[in-house]
PDB file of C-alpha atoms in Angstrom:
ATOM      1  CA  UNK A   1      12.717 -25.972 -22.652  1.00  0.00           C
ATOM      2  CA  UNK A   2       9.009 -25.905 -23.859  1.00  0.00           C
ATOM      3  CA  UNK A   3       8.568 -22.675 -23.159  1.00  0.00           C
ATOM      4  CA  UNK A   4       9.177 -19.710 -20.416  1.00  0.00           C
ATOM      5  CA  UNK A   5       6.387 -20.485 -17.989  1.00  0.00           C
ATOM      6  CA  UNK A   6       9.454 -22.100 -15.745  1.00  0.00           C
ATOM      7  CA  UNK A   7       9.610 -17.641 -14.670  1.00  0.00           C
ATOM      8  CA  UNK A   8       5.981 -17.172 -14.445  1.00  0.00           C
ATOM      9  CA  UNK A   9       3.863 -18.609 -11.922  1.00  0.00           C
ATOM     10  CA  UNK A  10       0.679 -16.984 -13.798  1.00  0.00           C
ATOM     11  CA  UNK A  11       1.280 -18.425 -17.631  1.00  0.00           C
ATOM     12  CA  UNK A  12       2.390 -14.470 -18.684  1.00  0.00           C
ATOM     13  CA  UNK A  13      -0.888 -13.178 -17.583  1.00  0.00           C
ATOM     14  CA  UNK A  14      -1.872 -10.211 -15.367  1.00  0.00           C
ATOM     15  CA  UNK A  15      -4.436 -10.601 -13.071  1.00  0.00           C
ATOM     16  CA  UNK A  16      -7.273  -9.608 -15.894  1.00  0.00           C
ATOM     17  CA  UNK A  17      -6.290 -12.364 -18.587  1.00  0.00           C
ATOM     18  CA  UNK A  18      -4.024  -9.998 -20.342  1.00  0.00           C
ATOM     19  CA  UNK A  19      -0.273 -10.798 -21.180  1.00  0.00           C
ATOM     20  CA  UNK A  20       2.161  -9.073 -19.128  1.00  0.00           C
ATOM     21  CA  UNK A  21       5.071  -7.249 -19.693  1.00  0.00           C
ATOM     22  CA  UNK A  22       7.207  -9.779 -18.117  1.00  0.00           C
ATOM     23  CA  UNK A  23       8.693 -10.656 -14.397  1.00  0.00           C
ATOM     24  CA  UNK A  24       9.978  -8.328 -11.828  1.00  0.00           C
ATOM     25  CA  UNK A  25       8.904  -7.084  -8.849  1.00  0.00           C
ATOM     26  CA  UNK A  26       6.532  -4.487  -9.933  1.00  0.00           C
ATOM     27  CA  UNK A  27       4.620  -6.792 -11.930  1.00  0.00           C
ATOM     28  CA  UNK A  28       4.221  -9.937  -9.441  1.00  0.00           C
ATOM     29  CA  UNK A  29       2.371  -7.076  -7.547  1.00  0.00           C
ATOM     30  CA  UNK A  30       0.302  -6.878 -10.679  1.00  0.00           C
ATOM     31  CA  UNK A  31      -0.365 -10.016 -12.140  1.00  0.00           C
ATOM     32  CA  UNK A  32      -0.646 -11.645  -8.553  1.00  0.00           C
ATOM     33  CA  UNK A  33      -1.649  -9.297  -6.067  1.00  0.00           C
ATOM     34  CA  UNK A  34       1.699  -9.809  -4.391  1.00  0.00           C
ATOM     35  CA  UNK A  35       2.482  -7.755  -1.804  1.00  0.00           C
ATOM     36  CA  UNK A  36       4.844  -7.580   1.260  1.00  0.00           C
ATOM     37  CA  UNK A  37       6.903 -10.639   2.025  1.00  0.00           C
ATOM     38  CA  UNK A  38       4.704 -12.769  -0.234  1.00  0.00           C
ATOM     39  CA  UNK A  39       5.939 -10.740  -3.273  1.00  0.00           C
ATOM     40  CA  UNK A  40       9.167 -10.643  -1.731  1.00  0.00           C
ATOM     41  CA  UNK A  41       9.354 -14.466  -1.495  1.00  0.00           C
ATOM     42  CA  UNK A  42       7.793 -14.673  -5.067  1.00  0.00           C
ATOM     43  CA  UNK A  43      11.317 -12.574  -7.161  1.00  0.00           C
ATOM     44  CA  UNK A  44      13.549 -14.598  -4.932  1.00  0.00           C
ATOM     45  CA  UNK A  45      11.945 -18.091  -6.651  1.00  0.00           C
ATOM     46  CA  UNK A  46      11.848 -16.099  -9.867  1.00  0.00           C
ATOM     47  CA  UNK A  47      15.480 -15.241  -9.829  1.00  0.00           C
ATOM     48  CA  UNK A  48      16.302 -18.449  -8.344  1.00  0.00           C
ATOM     49  CA  UNK A  49      14.592 -20.255 -11.587  1.00  0.00           C
ATOM     50  CA  UNK A  50      16.595 -17.477 -13.419  1.00  0.00           C
ATOM     51  CA  UNK A  51      20.070 -18.804 -11.697  1.00  0.00           C
ATOM     52  CA  UNK A  52      19.231 -22.024 -12.306  1.00  0.00           C
ATOM     53  CA  UNK A  53      18.179 -21.472 -16.118  1.00  0.00           C
ATOM     54  CA  UNK A  54      21.372 -19.639 -16.579  1.00  0.00           C
ATOM     55  CA  UNK A  55      23.561 -22.957 -16.304  1.00  0.00           C
ATOM     56  CA  UNK A  56      21.749 -23.793 -20.201  1.00  0.00           C
ATOM     57  CA  UNK A  57      24.237 -20.803 -21.711  1.00  0.00           C
ATOM     58  CA  UNK A  58      26.854 -23.404 -21.102  1.00  0.00           C
ATOM     59  CA  UNK A  59      25.397 -26.061 -23.374  1.00  0.00           C
ATOM     60  CA  UNK A  60      27.241 -25.968 -26.969  1.00  0.00           C
ATOM     61  CA  UNK A  61      23.452 -25.895 -28.755  1.00  0.00           C
ATOM     62  CA  UNK A  62      20.051 -25.082 -27.062  1.00  0.00           C
ATOM     63  CA  UNK A  63      16.960 -25.869 -29.050  1.00  0.00           C
ATOM     64  CA  UNK A  64      13.911 -23.538 -29.247  1.00  0.00           C
ATOM     65  CA  UNK A  65      10.333 -24.463 -30.169  1.00  0.00           C
ATOM     66  CA  UNK A  66       9.947 -21.244 -31.202  1.00  0.00           C
ATOM     67  CA  UNK A  67      12.138 -17.077 -33.166  1.00  0.00           C
ATOM     68  CA  UNK A  68      10.403 -15.642 -29.418  1.00  0.00           C
ATOM     69  CA  UNK A  69      11.772 -18.020 -27.392  1.00  0.00           C
ATOM     70  CA  UNK A  70      14.827 -17.682 -28.758  1.00  0.00           C
ATOM     71  CA  UNK A  71      15.061 -13.961 -28.640  1.00  0.00           C
ATOM     72  CA  UNK A  72      13.793 -14.703 -24.979  1.00  0.00           C
ATOM     73  CA  UNK A  73      17.159 -17.182 -24.438  1.00  0.00           C
ATOM     74  CA  UNK A  74      19.489 -14.169 -25.647  1.00  0.00           C
ATOM     75  CA  UNK A  75      17.311 -11.977 -24.035  1.00  0.00           C
ATOM     76  CA  UNK A  76      16.805 -13.576 -20.301  1.00  0.00           C
ATOM     77  CA  UNK A  77      19.808 -15.802 -20.349  1.00  0.00           C
ATOM     78  CA  UNK A  78      22.030 -13.985 -22.362  1.00  0.00           C
ATOM     79  CA  UNK A  79      22.945 -17.072 -24.630  1.00  0.00           C
ATOM     80  CA  UNK A  80      24.979 -16.377 -27.782  1.00  0.00           C
ATOM     81  CA  UNK A  81      21.823 -16.127 -30.872  1.00  0.00           C
ATOM     82  CA  UNK A  82      24.243 -18.391 -32.886  1.00  0.00           C
ATOM     83  CA  UNK A  83      24.330 -21.296 -29.947  1.00  0.00           C
ATOM     84  CA  UNK A  84      20.407 -21.488 -30.170  1.00  0.00           C
ATOM     85  CA  UNK A  85      18.721 -23.646 -33.542  1.00  0.00           C
ATOM     86  CA  UNK A  86      14.724 -23.555 -34.058  1.00  0.00           C
ATOM     87  CA  UNK A  87      12.606 -26.305 -33.926  1.00  0.00           C
ATOM     88  CA  UNK A  88       9.380 -25.972 -34.459  1.00  0.00           C
ATOM     89  CA  UNK A  89       6.720 -28.836 -32.865  1.00  0.00           C
ATOM     90  CA  UNK A  90       5.363 -31.526 -35.195  1.00  0.00           C
ATOM     91  CA  UNK A  91       3.270 -33.244 -35.104  1.00  0.00           C
ATOM     92  CA  UNK A  92       3.760 -37.365 -34.661  1.00  0.00           C
ATOM     93  CA  UNK A  93       2.244 -39.885 -36.898  1.00  0.00           C
ATOM     94  CA  UNK A  94       0.630 -41.168 -33.099  1.00  0.00           C
ATOM     95  CA  UNK A  95      -1.094 -37.864 -33.139  1.00  0.00           C
ATOM     96  CA  UNK A  96      -2.985 -38.031 -36.217  1.00  0.00           C
ATOM     97  CA  UNK A  97      -5.509 -40.973 -36.716  1.00  0.00           C
ATOM     98  CA  UNK A  98      -5.001 -43.778 -38.828  1.00  0.00           C
ATOM     99  CA  UNK A  99      -8.808 -42.929 -40.726  1.00  0.00           C
ATOM    100  CA  UNK A 100      -9.338 -41.345 -43.766  1.00  0.00           C
ATOM    101  CA  UNK A 101     -10.791 -38.161 -43.851  1.00  0.00           C
ATOM    102  CA  UNK A 102     -14.521 -38.881 -45.014  1.00  0.00           C
ATOM    103  CA  UNK A 103     -14.118 -41.926 -41.538  1.00  0.00           C
ATOM    104  CA  UNK A 104     -13.285 -38.995 -39.342  1.00  0.00           C
ATOM    105  CA  UNK A 105     -15.508 -36.625 -40.736  1.00  0.00           C
ATOM    106  CA  UNK A 106     -18.255 -39.916 -40.367  1.00  0.00           C
ATOM    107  CA  UNK A 107     -17.021 -40.666 -36.488  1.00  0.00           C
ATOM    108  CA  UNK A 108     -17.237 -37.194 -35.420  1.00  0.00           C
ATOM    109  CA  UNK A 109     -20.451 -35.994 -36.938  1.00  0.00           C
ATOM    110  CA  UNK A 110     -19.162 -33.232 -38.767  1.00  0.00           C
ATOM    111  CA  UNK A 111     -19.954 -32.021 -42.596  1.00  0.00           C
ATOM    112  CA  UNK A 112     -18.222 -33.687 -45.409  1.00  0.00           C
ATOM    113  CA  UNK A 113     -18.770 -30.285 -47.304  1.00  0.00           C
ATOM    114  CA  UNK A 114     -17.406 -27.803 -45.400  1.00  0.00           C
ATOM    115  CA  UNK A 115     -13.744 -26.724 -45.055  1.00  0.00           C
ATOM    116  CA  UNK A 116     -13.338 -27.501 -40.778  1.00  0.00           C
ATOM    117  CA  UNK A 117     -10.528 -25.309 -39.201  1.00  0.00           C
ATOM    118  CA  UNK A 118      -8.838 -26.896 -35.372  1.00  0.00           C
ATOM    119  CA  UNK A 119      -7.945 -25.203 -33.188  1.00  0.00           C
ATOM    120  CA  UNK A 120      -6.663 -27.216 -30.233  1.00  0.00           C
ATOM    121  CA  UNK A 121      -4.719 -25.635 -27.268  1.00  0.00           C
ATOM    122  CA  UNK A 122      -4.781 -23.642 -24.419  1.00  0.00           C
ATOM    123  CA  UNK A 123      -7.385 -20.355 -24.482  1.00  0.00           C
ATOM    124  CA  UNK A 124      -5.153 -17.611 -23.754  1.00  0.00           C
ATOM    125  CA  UNK A 125      -4.717 -14.825 -25.514  1.00  0.00           C
ATOM    126  CA  UNK A 126      -0.964 -15.548 -26.013  1.00  0.00           C
ATOM    127  CA  UNK A 127      -2.494 -18.541 -27.682  1.00  0.00           C
ATOM    128  CA  UNK A 128      -4.439 -16.419 -29.988  1.00  0.00           C
ATOM    129  CA  UNK A 129      -7.949 -17.759 -28.714  1.00  0.00           C
ATOM    130  CA  UNK A 130      -9.605 -14.525 -28.435  1.00  0.00           C
ATOM    131  CA  UNK A 131      -9.198 -14.371 -32.735  1.00  0.00           C
ATOM    132  CA  UNK A 132     -11.380 -17.516 -33.279  1.00  0.00           C
ATOM    133  CA  UNK A 133     -14.707 -15.763 -33.218  1.00  0.00           C
ATOM    134  CA  UNK A 134     -12.884 -12.927 -35.056  1.00  0.00           C
ATOM    135  CA  UNK A 135     -11.885 -15.272 -37.919  1.00  0.00           C
ATOM    136  CA  UNK A 136     -14.838 -17.220 -37.815  1.00  0.00           C
ATOM    137  CA  UNK A 137     -17.492 -14.255 -38.425  1.00  0.00           C
ATOM    138  CA  UNK A 138     -15.046 -13.678 -41.905  1.00  0.00           C
ATOM    139  CA  UNK A 139     -15.220 -16.753 -42.706  1.00  0.00           C
ATOM    140  CA  UNK A 140     -18.368 -18.081 -42.401  1.00  0.00           C
ATOM    141  CA  UNK A 141     -18.168 -20.670 -44.874  1.00  0.00           C
ATOM    142  CA  UNK A 142     -15.575 -23.166 -42.751  1.00  0.00           C
ATOM    143  CA  UNK A 143     -16.255 -24.547 -39.673  1.00  0.00           C
ATOM    144  CA  UNK A 144     -13.986 -23.564 -37.125  1.00  0.00           C
ATOM    145  CA  UNK A 145     -13.934 -26.729 -33.855  1.00  0.00           C
ATOM    146  CA  UNK A 146     -11.862 -25.510 -30.842  1.00  0.00           C
ATOM    147  CA  UNK A 147     -10.342 -27.856 -28.492  1.00  0.00           C
ATOM    148  CA  UNK A 148      -8.597 -26.516 -25.476  1.00  0.00           C
ATOM    149  CA  UNK A 149      -9.081 -25.399 -21.966  1.00  0.00           C
ATOM    150  CA  UNK A 150      -8.191 -21.942 -20.243  1.00  0.00           C
ATOM    151  CA  UNK A 151      -8.632 -18.003 -19.148  1.00  0.00           C
ATOM    152  CA  UNK A 152     -10.981 -17.504 -22.044  1.00  0.00           C
ATOM    153  CA  UNK A 153     -13.165 -20.498 -21.727  1.00  0.00           C
ATOM    154  CA  UNK A 154     -16.081 -18.207 -21.268  1.00  0.00           C
ATOM    155  CA  UNK A 155     -15.978 -16.951 -24.574  1.00  0.00           C
ATOM    156  CA  UNK A 156     -16.355 -20.255 -26.151  1.00  0.00           C
ATOM    157  CA  UNK A 157     -18.742 -20.769 -24.505  1.00  0.00           C
ATOM    158  CA  UNK A 158     -21.344 -18.083 -24.660  1.00  0.00           C
ATOM    159  CA  UNK A 159     -20.287 -18.030 -28.517  1.00  0.00           C
ATOM    160  CA  UNK A 160     -23.095 -18.269 -30.899  1.00  0.00           C
ATOM    161  CA  UNK A 161     -22.356 -18.600 -33.827  1.00  0.00           C
ATOM    162  CA  UNK A 162     -23.002 -21.015 -35.483  1.00  0.00           C
ATOM    163  CA  UNK A 163     -19.629 -22.108 -37.358  1.00  0.00           C
ATOM    164  CA  UNK A 164     -18.223 -22.561 -33.846  1.00  0.00           C
ATOM    165  CA  UNK A 165     -17.975 -25.585 -32.281  1.00  0.00           C
ATOM    166  CA  UNK A 166     -16.111 -25.493 -28.492  1.00  0.00           C
ATOM    167  CA  UNK A 167     -15.124 -29.010 -27.549  1.00  0.00           C
ATOM    168  CA  UNK A 168     -13.578 -27.996 -24.869  1.00  0.00           C
ATOM    169  CA  UNK A 169     -10.759 -29.978 -22.909  1.00  0.00           C
ATOM    170  CA  UNK A 170      -9.721 -34.158 -24.928  1.00  0.00           C
ATOM    171  CA  UNK A 171      -7.691 -36.195 -23.962  1.00  0.00           C
ATOM    172  CA  UNK A 172      -5.129 -36.755 -27.722  1.00  0.00           C
ATOM    173  CA  UNK A 173      -6.860 -40.201 -27.809  1.00  0.00           C
ATOM    174  CA  UNK A 174      -9.714 -38.391 -29.121  1.00  0.00           C
ATOM    175  CA  UNK A 175      -7.957 -35.256 -30.510  1.00  0.00           C
ATOM    176  CA  UNK A 176      -5.942 -37.171 -32.935  1.00  0.00           C
ATOM    177  CA  UNK A 177      -9.322 -37.628 -35.182  1.00  0.00           C
ATOM    178  CA  UNK A 178      -9.798 -33.834 -35.367  1.00  0.00           C
ATOM    179  CA  UNK A 179      -6.924 -33.270 -36.546  1.00  0.00           C
ATOM    180  CA  UNK A 180      -7.706 -36.105 -39.451  1.00  0.00           C
ATOM    181  CA  UNK A 181     -11.036 -34.655 -39.835  1.00  0.00           C
ATOM    182  CA  UNK A 182      -9.690 -30.948 -40.430  1.00  0.00           C
ATOM    183  CA  UNK A 183      -8.554 -28.740 -43.417  1.00  0.00           C
ATOM    184  CA  UNK A 184      -6.656 -26.059 -41.558  1.00  0.00           C
ATOM    185  CA  UNK A 185      -4.741 -26.304 -38.031  1.00  0.00           C
ATOM    186  CA  UNK A 186      -5.167 -22.771 -37.021  1.00  0.00           C
ATOM    187  CA  UNK A 187      -1.894 -21.561 -34.897  1.00  0.00           C
ATOM    188  CA  UNK A 188      -2.761 -17.855 -34.756  1.00  0.00           C
TER     189      UNK A 188
END
């Protein structure tokens, strides 16, 4: 499993865009404004997803993409911690351009003389995207390139910082040159 978005119809956010406390009858009401029959149907669906996923505990080994997801397997599925290995997402060679850093920066019109910090992902608090402008404010000599889409998109569209570039969603065929051109991959 990639993450626990399978449990949540709203990707772990309440209707204000904040992280919720987890799936329950109460949080379904607050995160989706679900009431009455709709709330009961969503709760039944959530429980069915958990039941289907509970079959995972019969496997000899589970692989989680982070310590957080590993803990969720333990907490939600009741899986024995010793049966779970953490394997962080790697970046394969096919995702990074074959160009040199200098060639990639020239192609992308990025400065040669600045440290470039790259963020690629969902623009959500859960992914830490809200921290990018704050970090950029403290590191004005770095250029922050932000690629992605999500609920915090407006934060980046309104941003007036000279050292933050927002590119929106890009296909991997375009992103690979940004990976090569960057000095730092930001994963807050």
